[in-house]
Coordinates of C-alpha atoms and ligand atoms in Angstrom, one line a residue:
Chain A
X1 CA 36.8 9.0 -61.5
X2 CA 38.6 8.3 -58.3
X3 CA 36.2 10.4 -56.4
X4 CA 33.3 8.6 -57.9
X5 CA 34.8 5.3 -57.0
X6 CA 35.4 6.4 -53.5
X7 CA 31.8 7.5 -53.3
X8 CA 30.6 4.2 -54.7
X9 CA 32.6 2.2 -52.1
X10 CA 31.3 4.4 -49.4
X11 CA 27.8 3.9 -50.6
X12 CA 28.2 0.2 -51.0
X13 CA 29.6 -0.1 -47.5
X14 CA 26.8 2.0 -46.2
X15 CA 24.2 -0.1 -47.9
X16 CA 25.9 -3.3 -46.8
X17 CA 25.9 -2.1 -43.2
X18 CA 22.3 -1.1 -43.6
X19 CA 21.3 -4.4 -44.9
X20 CA 23.3 -6.2 -42.2
X21 CA 21.6 -4.1 -39.6
X22 CA 18.1 -4.6 -40.9
X23 CA 18.6 -8.4 -41.3
X24 CA 20.3 -8.6 -38.0
X25 CA 17.4 -6.8 -36.4
X26 CA 15.0 -9.0 -38.4
X27 CA 16.7 -12.1 -37.0
X28 CA 16.8 -10.8 -33.5
X29 CA 13.1 -10.0 -33.9
X30 CA 12.1 -13.3 -35.3
X31 CA 14.2 -15.0 -32.6
X32 CA 12.5 -13.0 -30.0
X33 CA 9.2 -13.9 -31.6
X34 CA 10.1 -17.6 -31.6
X35 CA 11.2 -17.4 -28.0
X36 CA 7.9 -15.8 -27.1
X37 CA 6.0 -18.4 -28.9
X38 CA 7.9 -21.3 -27.4
X39 CA 7.2 -20.1 -23.9
X40 CA 3.8 -18.7 -24.6
X41 CA 2.1 -20.8 -22.0
X42 CA -0.5 -20.0 -19.4
X43 CA -1.2 -22.6 -16.9
X44 CA -4.8 -22.8 -15.5
X45 CA -6.7 -25.1 -13.2
X46 CA -10.4 -26.1 -13.1
X47 CA -12.1 -27.3 -10.0
X48 CA -15.3 -29.2 -10.7
X49 CA -17.5 -28.6 -7.7
X50 CA -19.9 -31.3 -8.8
X51 CA -17.2 -34.0 -8.8
X52 CA -15.6 -32.8 -5.5
X53 CA -16.4 -34.9 -2.5
X54 CA -14.5 -32.7 0.0
X55 CA -12.1 -35.5 1.0
X56 CA -9.1 -33.0 1.5
X57 CA -6.7 -35.4 -0.3
X58 CA -5.7 -32.4 -2.4
X59 CA -4.7 -30.2 0.5
X60 CA -2.9 -33.0 2.3
X61 CA -0.9 -33.8 -0.9
X62 CA -0.1 -30.1 -1.3
X63 CA 1.2 -29.8 2.3
X64 CA 3.5 -32.8 1.7
X65 CA 4.7 -31.9 -1.8
X66 CA 5.5 -28.2 -1.0
X67 CA 6.6 -28.6 2.7
X68 CA 3.9 -26.3 3.9
X69 CA 4.4 -25.8 7.7
X70 CA 1.6 -26.5 10.2
X71 CA -0.7 -23.6 10.9
X72 CA -0.7 -22.2 7.4
X73 CA -2.0 -23.7 4.1
X74 CA -1.7 -23.0 0.4
X75 CA -4.9 -24.9 -0.3
X76 CA -8.1 -25.4 1.6
X77 CA -11.4 -26.9 0.7
X78 CA -14.3 -24.8 2.2
X79 CA -17.6 -26.5 2.8
X80 CA -21.1 -25.1 2.9
X81 CA -24.2 -27.0 4.0
X82 CA -25.7 -29.4 4.5
X83 CA -28.5 -28.6 2.1
X84 CA -31.7 -30.6 1.9
X85 CA -33.3 -33.2 4.2
X86 CA -31.7 -36.4 5.4
X87 CA -30.9 -38.7 3.7
X88 CA -30.6 -36.5 0.6
X89 CA -28.2 -34.1 2.0
X90 CA -25.6 -32.2 0.1
X91 CA -22.6 -30.1 0.8
X92 CA -21.0 -27.5 -1.4
X93 CA -17.2 -27.4 -1.7
X94 CA -15.1 -24.5 -2.9
X95 CA -11.4 -24.4 -3.4
X96 CA -9.5 -21.7 -1.5
X97 CA -6.1 -21.1 -3.0
X98 CA -4.2 -18.6 -5.2
X99 CA -6.3 -17.8 -8.2
X100 CA -3.3 -17.1 -10.4
X101 CA -4.6 -13.7 -11.5
X102 CA -3.5 -12.3 -14.8
X103 CA -4.5 -8.9 -13.3
X104 CA -2.0 -9.8 -10.5
X105 CA -3.0 -7.3 -7.7
X106 CA -0.4 -8.8 -5.4
X107 CA 2.4 -8.3 -7.9
X108 CA 1.4 -4.7 -8.5
X109 CA 1.7 -3.6 -4.9
X110 CA 4.9 -5.5 -3.9
X111 CA 7.6 -2.8 -3.3
X112 CA 10.6 -5.1 -4.1
X113 CA 9.3 -7.2 -6.9
X114 CA 9.4 -10.3 -4.7
X115 CA 5.9 -11.1 -5.8
X116 CA 6.2 -11.7 -9.5
X117 CA 4.5 -13.0 -12.6
X118 CA 6.6 -15.6 -14.4
X119 CA 6.2 -14.8 -18.1
X120 CA 7.1 -18.3 -19.3
X121 CA 4.3 -20.1 -17.4
X122 CA 1.9 -17.3 -16.4
X123 CA 2.3 -18.4 -12.8
X124 CA 2.3 -15.8 -10.0
X125 CA 5.1 -16.6 -7.6
X126 CA 7.1 -15.3 -4.7
X127 CA 10.9 -14.8 -4.6
X128 CA 11.5 -15.7 -1.0
X129 CA 14.9 -13.9 -0.9
X130 CA 13.6 -10.5 -2.2
X131 CA 10.5 -10.5 0.1
X132 CA 10.9 -8.3 3.2
X133 CA 7.6 -9.2 4.7
X134 CA 5.7 -5.9 4.5
X135 CA 2.4 -7.7 4.2
X136 CA 1.2 -5.4 1.4
X137 CA 0.5 -8.2 -1.0
X138 CA -1.4 -10.1 1.7
X139 CA -3.7 -7.1 2.1
X140 CA -3.9 -6.6 -1.7
X141 CA -5.0 -10.2 -2.6
X142 CA -8.8 -10.1 -2.8
X143 CA -9.0 -13.8 -2.2
X144 CA -7.1 -13.5 1.1
X145 CA -5.0 -16.6 0.4
X146 CA -1.5 -15.3 1.0
X147 CA 0.2 -15.9 4.3
X148 CA 3.6 -15.4 5.9
X149 CA 5.5 -18.7 5.9
X150 CA 6.5 -19.1 9.6
X151 CA 9.8 -20.8 8.5
X152 CA 11.0 -18.5 5.7
X153 CA 9.2 -15.4 7.1
X154 CA 8.4 -14.6 3.4
X155 CA 5.0 -14.3 1.8
X156 CA 3.9 -17.7 0.5
X157 CA 1.0 -19.2 -1.5
X158 CA 0.1 -21.8 -4.1
X159 CA 2.3 -21.6 -7.2
X160 CA 0.7 -24.6 -9.1
X161 CA 3.7 -26.6 -7.7
X162 CA 6.0 -24.7 -10.0
X163 CA 9.1 -25.4 -7.9
X164 CA 8.2 -29.0 -7.0
X165 CA 6.0 -31.1 -9.2
X166 CA 6.2 -29.1 -12.4
X167 CA 10.0 -29.3 -12.2
X168 CA 9.7 -33.0 -12.2
X169 CA 7.5 -32.9 -15.2
X170 CA 4.5 -34.0 -13.2
X171 CA 1.1 -32.4 -12.6
X172 CA 0.5 -30.3 -9.5
X173 CA 0.2 -32.5 -6.3
X174 CA -3.5 -31.7 -5.8
X175 CA -4.4 -32.7 -9.3
X176 CA -2.6 -36.1 -9.0
X177 CA -4.1 -36.7 -5.5
X178 CA -7.8 -36.1 -6.3
X179 CA -9.7 -39.4 -6.3
X180 CA -12.6 -38.1 -8.3
X181 CA -10.7 -36.2 -11.0
X182 CA -12.4 -33.0 -9.9
X183 CA -9.2 -31.1 -10.8
X184 CA -8.0 -30.4 -14.4
X185 CA -4.7 -28.7 -15.0
X186 CA -3.1 -27.5 -18.3
X187 CA -2.1 -24.8 -20.7
X188 CA -4.7 -22.3 -21.8
X189 CA -2.7 -21.4 -24.9
X190 CA -2.7 -24.9 -26.2
X191 CA -6.0 -25.4 -28.1
X192 CA -5.9 -29.1 -27.6
X193 CA -5.2 -29.2 -23.9
X194 CA -7.7 -30.8 -21.6
X195 CA -8.4 -27.5 -19.7
X196 CA -9.4 -25.8 -22.9
X197 CA -11.6 -28.7 -23.9
X198 CA -13.4 -28.7 -20.6
X199 CA -13.7 -25.0 -20.4
X200 CA -15.2 -24.9 -23.9
X201 CA -17.7 -27.7 -23.2
X202 CA -18.8 -26.8 -19.7
X203 CA -20.3 -23.6 -18.2
X204 CA -17.9 -22.3 -15.6
X205 CA -17.3 -19.3 -13.4
X206 CA -14.5 -17.5 -11.7
X207 CA -14.5 -15.7 -8.4
X208 CA -14.4 -11.8 -7.9
X209 CA -13.7 -11.0 -11.6
X210 CA -15.4 -7.7 -11.0
X211 CA -12.2 -6.5 -9.3
X212 CA -10.2 -6.9 -12.5
X213 CA -8.3 -9.9 -11.2
X214 CA -8.7 -12.1 -14.3
X215 CA -8.1 -15.4 -12.4
X216 CA -6.8 -18.5 -14.0
X217 CA -8.6 -20.9 -11.6
X218 CA -12.0 -21.8 -13.1
X219 CA -14.8 -23.4 -11.2
X220 CA -17.7 -25.6 -12.4
X221 CA -20.6 -24.7 -10.2
X222 CA -22.2 -27.3 -8.0
X223 CA -25.7 -28.2 -9.1
X224 CA -26.8 -29.3 -5.7
X225 CA -27.7 -27.0 -2.8
X226 CA -30.0 -24.1 -2.7
X227 CA -30.4 -21.1 -4.9
X228 CA -29.0 -18.1 -3.2
X229 CA -30.1 -14.5 -3.7
Chain B
X1 CA -16.2 -9.6 15.9
X2 CA -13.5 -8.4 18.2
X3 CA -12.4 -4.8 17.3
X4 CA -8.7 -5.7 17.1
X5 CA -8.7 -9.3 16.0
X6 CA -10.5 -10.6 13.0
X7 CA -9.7 -12.9 10.1
X8 CA -9.3 -10.4 7.4
X9 CA -7.0 -8.1 9.4
X10 CA -3.6 -7.8 7.9
X11 CA -2.1 -4.5 9.0
X12 CA -2.2 -3.7 12.7
X13 CA -1.9 -0.4 14.6
X14 CA 1.8 0.1 14.0
X15 CA 0.9 1.0 10.4
X16 CA -1.7 3.5 11.7
X17 CA 1.0 5.1 13.7
X18 CA 3.3 5.2 10.8
X19 CA 0.6 6.9 8.7
X20 CA 0.0 9.3 11.5
X21 CA 3.7 10.2 11.9
X22 CA 4.2 10.6 8.1
X23 CA 1.2 13.0 8.0
X24 CA 2.2 15.1 11.0
X25 CA 5.7 15.5 9.6
X26 CA 4.4 16.7 6.3
X27 CA 1.9 19.0 8.0
X28 CA 4.4 20.5 10.5
X29 CA 6.9 21.4 7.8
X30 CA 4.2 23.0 5.7
X31 CA 3.4 25.3 8.6
X32 CA 7.0 26.0 9.2
X33 CA 7.3 27.1 5.6
X34 CA 4.1 29.2 5.7
X35 CA 5.2 30.9 9.0
X36 CA 8.5 31.8 7.6
X37 CA 7.3 33.1 4.3
X38 CA 4.2 34.9 5.4
X39 CA 4.8 36.0 8.9
X40 CA 8.3 35.8 10.3
X41 CA 10.8 36.1 7.5
X42 CA 14.5 36.0 8.3
X43 CA 13.9 35.7 12.1
X44 CA 11.7 32.6 11.7
X45 CA 14.3 30.4 13.4
X46 CA 13.8 32.4 16.7
X47 CA 10.1 31.4 17.0
X48 CA 9.3 28.6 19.3
X49 CA 6.6 27.4 17.0
X50 CA 8.8 27.2 14.0
X51 CA 11.4 25.4 16.1
X52 CA 8.8 23.0 17.3
X53 CA 7.7 22.3 13.7
X54 CA 11.3 21.8 12.7
X55 CA 11.8 19.3 15.5
X56 CA 8.6 17.4 14.8
X57 CA 9.1 17.0 11.0
X58 CA 12.4 15.0 11.0
X59 CA 11.7 13.2 14.3
X60 CA 8.3 12.0 13.1
X61 CA 9.6 10.8 9.8
X62 CA 12.5 8.9 11.5
X63 CA 10.1 7.3 14.1
X64 CA 7.6 6.4 11.4
X65 CA 10.3 4.7 9.2
X66 CA 11.6 2.9 12.3
X67 CA 8.2 1.6 13.1
X68 CA 7.7 0.5 9.5
X69 CA 11.0 -1.4 9.5
X70 CA 10.4 -3.1 12.9
X71 CA 7.0 -4.2 11.7
X72 CA 8.4 -6.1 8.7
X73 CA 8.6 -9.9 9.2
X74 CA 12.3 -9.6 8.1
X75 CA 13.4 -6.2 9.6
X76 CA 17.0 -6.8 8.7
X77 CA 16.2 -7.1 5.0
X78 CA 14.6 -3.6 4.9
X79 CA 17.4 -2.4 2.6
X80 CA 15.9 -4.5 -0.2
X81 CA 13.1 -1.9 -0.3
X82 CA 15.7 0.7 -1.0
X83 CA 17.5 -1.3 -3.6
X84 CA 14.7 -2.8 -5.6
X85 CA 11.9 -0.6 -6.9
X86 CA 8.6 -1.5 -8.4
X87 CA 7.0 1.5 -10.3
X88 CA 3.5 0.1 -9.9
X89 CA 3.7 -0.2 -6.1
X90 CA 2.5 2.7 -4.1
X91 CA 4.7 1.6 -1.2
X92 CA 7.8 1.7 -3.5
X93 CA 6.9 5.1 -4.8
X94 CA 6.2 6.3 -1.2
X95 CA 9.6 5.1 0.0
X96 CA 11.3 7.1 -2.8
X97 CA 9.2 10.2 -2.0
X98 CA 10.1 9.8 1.7
X99 CA 13.8 9.6 0.9
X100 CA 13.8 12.7 -1.4
X101 CA 11.6 14.5 1.1
X102 CA 14.2 14.0 3.9
X103 CA 16.9 15.4 1.7
X104 CA 14.8 18.5 0.9
X105 CA 13.8 18.8 4.5
X106 CA 17.4 19.0 5.7
X107 CA 18.4 21.3 3.0
X108 CA 15.5 23.6 4.0
X109 CA 16.3 23.4 7.7
X110 CA 19.9 24.3 6.9
X111 CA 18.7 27.5 5.1
X112 CA 16.4 28.3 8.0
X113 CA 19.0 27.9 10.7
X114 CA 21.8 29.4 8.6
X115 CA 22.6 32.2 10.9
X116 CA 22.9 30.2 14.2
X117 CA 24.8 27.4 12.4
X118 CA 27.3 29.9 11.0
X119 CA 27.7 31.6 14.3
X120 CA 28.2 28.3 16.1
X121 CA 30.8 27.2 13.5
X122 CA 32.6 30.5 13.8
X123 CA 34.5 30.0 10.5
X124 CA 36.1 26.8 11.7
X125 CA 35.0 24.8 8.7
X126 CA 34.9 26.8 5.5
X127 CA 33.0 23.9 3.8
X128 CA 29.9 24.6 5.9
X129 CA 29.8 28.2 4.8
X130 CA 30.1 27.2 1.2
X131 CA 27.4 24.5 1.4
X132 CA 25.0 26.8 3.3
X133 CA 25.6 29.6 0.8
X134 CA 24.8 27.2 -2.1
X135 CA 21.6 26.2 -0.3
X136 CA 20.6 29.8 0.3
X137 CA 21.1 30.5 -3.4
X138 CA 18.7 27.7 -4.2
X139 CA 16.3 28.4 -1.3
X140 CA 13.2 29.1 -3.4
X141 CA 13.6 25.9 -5.4
X142 CA 14.3 23.9 -2.2
X143 CA 11.2 25.4 -0.5
X144 CA 9.0 24.7 -3.5
X145 CA 10.2 21.1 -3.8
X146 CA 9.8 20.6 -0.1
X147 CA 6.2 21.7 -0.1
X148 CA 5.4 19.5 -3.1
X149 CA 7.1 16.5 -1.5
X150 CA 5.3 17.2 1.8
X151 CA 1.9 17.3 0.1
X152 CA 2.9 14.1 -1.8
X153 CA 3.9 12.4 1.4
X154 CA 0.6 13.4 3.1
X155 CA -1.4 12.0 0.1
X156 CA 0.7 8.9 -0.1
X157 CA -0.5 7.8 3.4
X158 CA -3.9 7.6 1.8
X159 CA -2.9 6.1 -1.5
X160 CA -1.1 3.3 0.3
X161 CA -4.5 2.1 1.6
X162 CA -6.7 3.1 -1.3
X163 CA -4.7 0.9 -3.7
X164 CA -6.2 -2.2 -2.0
X165 CA -9.1 -3.5 -4.1
X166 CA -9.6 -6.2 -1.5
X167 CA -11.3 -3.7 0.9
X168 CA -14.1 -1.6 -0.5
X169 CA -13.9 1.0 2.3
X170 CA -10.2 1.6 1.7
X171 CA -10.4 1.4 -2.1
X172 CA -11.9 4.8 -2.1
X173 CA -10.8 7.9 -4.1
X174 CA -11.6 10.3 -1.2
X175 CA -9.2 8.6 1.2
X176 CA -5.9 10.2 0.0
X177 CA -7.4 13.7 0.2
X178 CA -8.9 13.0 3.6
X179 CA -5.6 11.7 5.0
X180 CA -3.7 14.7 3.4
X181 CA -6.0 17.3 5.0
X182 CA -6.1 15.5 8.4
X183 CA -2.3 15.1 8.2
X184 CA -1.9 18.8 7.6
X185 CA -4.2 19.7 10.5
X186 CA -2.3 17.3 12.8
X187 CA 0.9 19.2 11.7
X188 CA -0.8 22.4 12.8
X189 CA -1.8 20.9 16.1
X190 CA 1.7 19.5 16.7
X191 CA 3.3 22.8 15.9
X192 CA 1.0 24.7 18.3
X193 CA 1.4 22.2 21.1
X194 CA 5.2 22.0 20.7
X195 CA 5.4 25.7 20.4
X196 CA 3.6 26.5 23.6
X197 CA 5.4 23.7 25.4
X198 CA 8.7 25.3 24.3
X199 CA 7.6 28.6 25.9
X200 CA 6.1 30.2 22.8
X201 CA 3.6 33.0 23.4
X202 CA 0.1 31.4 23.2
X203 CA -1.2 34.8 22.0
X204 CA 1.6 35.3 19.5
X205 CA 1.1 36.0 15.8
X206 CA 2.1 32.5 14.9
X207 CA -0.9 31.1 16.9
X208 CA -3.3 33.5 15.3
X209 CA -2.0 32.7 11.8
X210 CA -2.2 28.9 12.4
X211 CA -5.6 29.1 13.9
X212 CA -6.9 31.0 10.9
X213 CA -5.8 28.2 8.7
X214 CA -7.0 25.5 11.1
X215 CA -10.7 26.5 11.0
X216 CA -11.2 26.0 7.2
X217 CA -9.1 22.8 7.5
X218 CA -11.4 21.3 10.1
X219 CA -14.4 22.3 8.0
X220 CA -12.8 20.7 4.9
X221 CA -12.1 17.6 6.9
X222 CA -15.7 17.3 8.0
X223 CA -16.8 17.7 4.4
X224 CA -14.4 15.0 3.2
X225 CA -15.5 12.6 6.0
X226 CA -19.1 13.2 5.0
X227 CA -18.3 12.6 1.3
X228 CA -16.3 9.5 2.2
X229 CA -19.1 7.8 4.0
X230 CA -22.0 9.0 2.0
X231 CA -20.2 7.9 -1.2
X232 CA -19.6 4.4 0.3
X233 CA -23.3 4.1 1.4
X234 CA -24.6 5.2 -2.0
X235 CA -22.3 2.7 -3.8
X236 CA -24.3 -0.1 -2.2
X237 CA -23.1 -3.7 -1.9
X238 CA -20.1 -4.4 0.2
X239 CA -19.1 -0.7 0.2
X240 CA -22.3 0.1 1.9
X241 CA -22.0 -2.8 4.3
X242 CA -18.4 -1.7 5.2
X243 CA -19.5 1.9 5.9
X244 CA -22.5 1.0 8.0
X245 CA -20.4 -1.5 9.9
X246 CA -17.8 1.1 10.6
X247 CA -19.8 4.0 11.8
X248 CA -22.8 2.0 13.2
X249 CA -23.1 0.7 16.7
X250 CA -20.1 -1.0 18.3
X251 CA -16.6 -0.2 19.5
X252 CA -15.4 1.5 16.3
X253 CA -18.7 3.4 16.0
X254 CA -18.0 5.0 19.4
X255 CA -14.5 5.8 18.4
X256 CA -15.7 7.4 15.2
X257 CA -18.5 9.5 16.6
X258 CA -17.0 10.2 20.1
X259 CA -13.3 10.3 19.3
X260 CA -12.9 11.4 15.7
X261 CA -16.0 13.6 15.2
X262 CA -16.6 15.1 18.6
X263 CA -13.1 15.3 20.3
X264 CA -11.1 15.5 17.1
X265 CA -13.1 17.9 15.0
X266 CA -16.1 19.5 16.7
X267 CA -14.3 20.5 19.9
X268 CA -11.2 22.0 18.2
X269 CA -13.6 23.8 15.9
X270 CA -15.6 25.2 18.8
X271 CA -12.5 26.2 20.8
X272 CA -11.0 27.8 17.7
X273 CA -14.1 29.9 17.0
X274 CA -14.3 30.8 20.7
X275 CA -10.7 31.9 20.7
X276 CA -11.1 33.9 17.6
X277 CA -14.1 35.7 19.1
X278 CA -12.6 36.2 22.6
X279 CA -9.6 38.4 22.5
X280 CA -6.9 36.6 24.4
X281 CA -5.4 33.1 23.9
X282 CA -4.1 31.3 26.9
X283 CA -1.6 28.5 27.2
X284 CA -4.3 26.0 28.4
X285 CA -6.7 26.8 25.5
X286 CA -4.1 26.4 22.8
X287 CA -2.6 23.2 24.4
X288 CA -6.0 21.5 25.0
X289 CA -7.3 22.3 21.5
X290 CA -4.1 21.0 19.9
X291 CA -4.1 17.9 22.0
X292 CA -7.8 17.2 21.0
X293 CA -7.1 17.5 17.4
X294 CA -3.9 15.4 17.5
X295 CA -5.8 12.7 19.4
X296 CA -8.6 12.8 16.8
X297 CA -6.2 12.3 13.9
X298 CA -4.5 9.4 15.6
X299 CA -7.9 7.8 16.2
X300 CA -9.0 8.5 12.6
X301 CA -5.9 6.6 11.3
X302 CA -6.6 3.6 13.5
X303 CA -10.4 3.7 12.9
X304 CA -9.9 3.7 9.1
X305 CA -7.2 1.1 9.1
X306 CA -9.1 -1.4 11.3
X307 CA -12.7 -0.9 10.1
X308 CA -11.5 -0.7 6.5
X309 CA -10.1 -4.2 6.8
X310 CA -13.2 -5.6 8.4
X311 CA -15.2 -5.9 5.2
X312 CA -13.9 -7.7 2.1
X313 CA -15.1 -7.1 -1.4
Ligands
SF4_401 S1 -5.1 -14.9 -5.9 FE1 -4.1 -13.4 -4.7 S2 -2.0 -14.2 -4.5 FE2 -3.0 -15.3 -6.2 S3 -2.4 -14.1 -8.0 FE3 -4.4 -13.4 -7.3 S4 -4.0 -11.6 -6.0 FE4 -2.0 -12.8 -6.2
SF4_402 S1 5.3 -9.3 1.9 FE1 7.0 -9.8 0.5 S2 6.0 -10.4 -1.5 FE2 4.5 -9.4 -0.2 S3 4.5 -7.3 -0.9 FE3 5.9 -7.3 0.9 S4 7.9 -7.7 0.0 FE4 6.4 -8.2 -1.7
SF4_403 S1 -9.0 -34.1 -3.6 FE1 -10.5 -33.7 -5.2 S2 -12.4 -34.4 -4.3 FE2 -11.0 -34.3 -2.6 S3 -11.3 -32.3 -1.8 FE3 -9.7 -32.0 -3.2 S4 -10.7 -31.5 -5.1 FE4 -12.3 -32.3 -3.8

C-alpha cells in the first residue's frame, strides 16, 4: 500500500513536472512566435524613375540627416542621356545607394560581424565599433556603394535612416525631401502598406538579382530614352 | 584606365603581397616536411635548404599578418578580428586557420630542431626537455596537421578573392587551386634560393628532389591558368570581358604574358629541364631559376588582384 502510494506520488510529480515543462515550452514558443510576428518587418524602398527629375534633393537631405562627410556619399542619383532631339530631350535617372539585400553579400564576408542584418527591420547596417576597416565588404558589395567614412574610419552606407529619421518615427530623409514623390518607403510584410500596393500595381525591376542579392530597393523603369540591347 | 587606379579598385598591392607571403610560407613548410620525411630523416635540421624553409615559413607569415594589420583603416582595432568570428566569412575562417597553422608550425619546428635545442639548453631547464619529448611523441600527428593546415592556408588565399561575387574574374572556382599550386611552387623557389644563399650545395640531393617536384608543379600551374582564362572566356558576358581585358593588350597584358607566363613559368621550366638533362647544377642556375619563379608568382598575385577588380558583374 505504502509502496503503491509512493509510486503514485512519484508518478504524479513526474507528470506534473512533465506538464509544466511542456506548457512552459509551449508558452516560451508562443511568446517567441509572437515576438517574431511583432517584429516581422522588412523595410523596402521604391524609386520611380519616371517621376524622378534628377534634382538631387534626396542626396542633399541624406547628407544633412546622416552627417555624411564631404567626399563620400550614401546616395547619388546617376544620370544618363540626353536621349532624343531638342526640345524633346530626356534623361534617365537611377538611384545609387545600398540595395538592402536579403542575400546580404556584405554581411556574409565581414570577419567581425560589424556588417549585420537587423532582424527586426530587415535593414543591413554597420556596427561602427566592431568594424576594423578591412574593406572586404566594400569589395563584396556588387553595387559598389559602400565606402570608408573618413571621420569614423569604419565602413558606411545607406541604412534607410535607421539611426536618424526612423528613430524619430519619420520616413527616411530622401523620401521626405523628394518633390515629385518618386520615392516610396514602407514595410513589405504589411499587405496594406503603400510599397506593397505600388509593387503589386506597377511593373518594376531590381538591379543585379542574378548574383543572388535579393535587393529590397525596387525600381520603376523609365519609359523615356532609348531601347538598349 | 590607369593600371593602378580605377573606380572599382578596393584592395591594393599590400593585399597581393599578403597573399604571396601566406602562399610562400605554406609552400616552404611543405617542402621542409617532404625533405625531412623522404630524403633527410633525423639529420634534416643540418641541411641549409631545410633551414631556409624553416626561416621563410614563420617570417613570411608574420610579415604577411603585419601587412594585413597595417593595411586596415583601424590598425589598432585588429584584435577585434581575433575576438569576433563570423563563420560565413572566408577572412574570419582564414584568420583562424592562420593562427592554428602557426601553433602547428612551431610545434613541428621544435620537433625538427629538437637535438640542437636540447644541446643548447644543456639540461638547464627540465621543462624544455619535457615539452620537446611530448611533441616528439605526437610528431606524426603534428606533421599531418601542419600539412593539412598549410594546404588550407594556400587555398584560402584564393578563396578570399573567389568569394567576391562582385568581380566575375575573381569569383572563379579555379582560383583557389591556382593560388594553392603557385603558392607551393613559390615555396619551392624560396627554399632553393634561401638554401643556396645559406651555402647549401647547389647540386645536393635536396635540389634534385625539389626540382623533380617543381617540373610537374609548373606544368599543373600552366594547365590551371589555361583553364582559368578559357573558362572565363567561354562563360561569356562580363566574365569574358574581364578575361579579355586582363590578358589583352595593355600594361597588365604585358605583365601576364611577359612576367607571369614567360619569366615566371616558361623560363623556370626550361631551366629545370635543362638542369635535369645536363649533369651538374651550379649556384647561378639554381638561384636564377628560383628568382624567376618567385618573381612570377608575385606578379601573378598582383595581376589577378588588379585585373580582377577592373571588371564588375
Ligand atoms: S547593396 Fe551592398 S551594402 Fe547594401 S546590402 Fe547589398 S551588398 Fe550590402
Ligand atoms: S570593413 Fe568593417 S564592416 Fe566591412 S568587412 Fe571589414 S570589418 Fe566588416
Ligand atoms: S529627390 Fe526625388 S526627384 Fe529629386 S533626384 Fe531624388 S528621387 Fe529624383
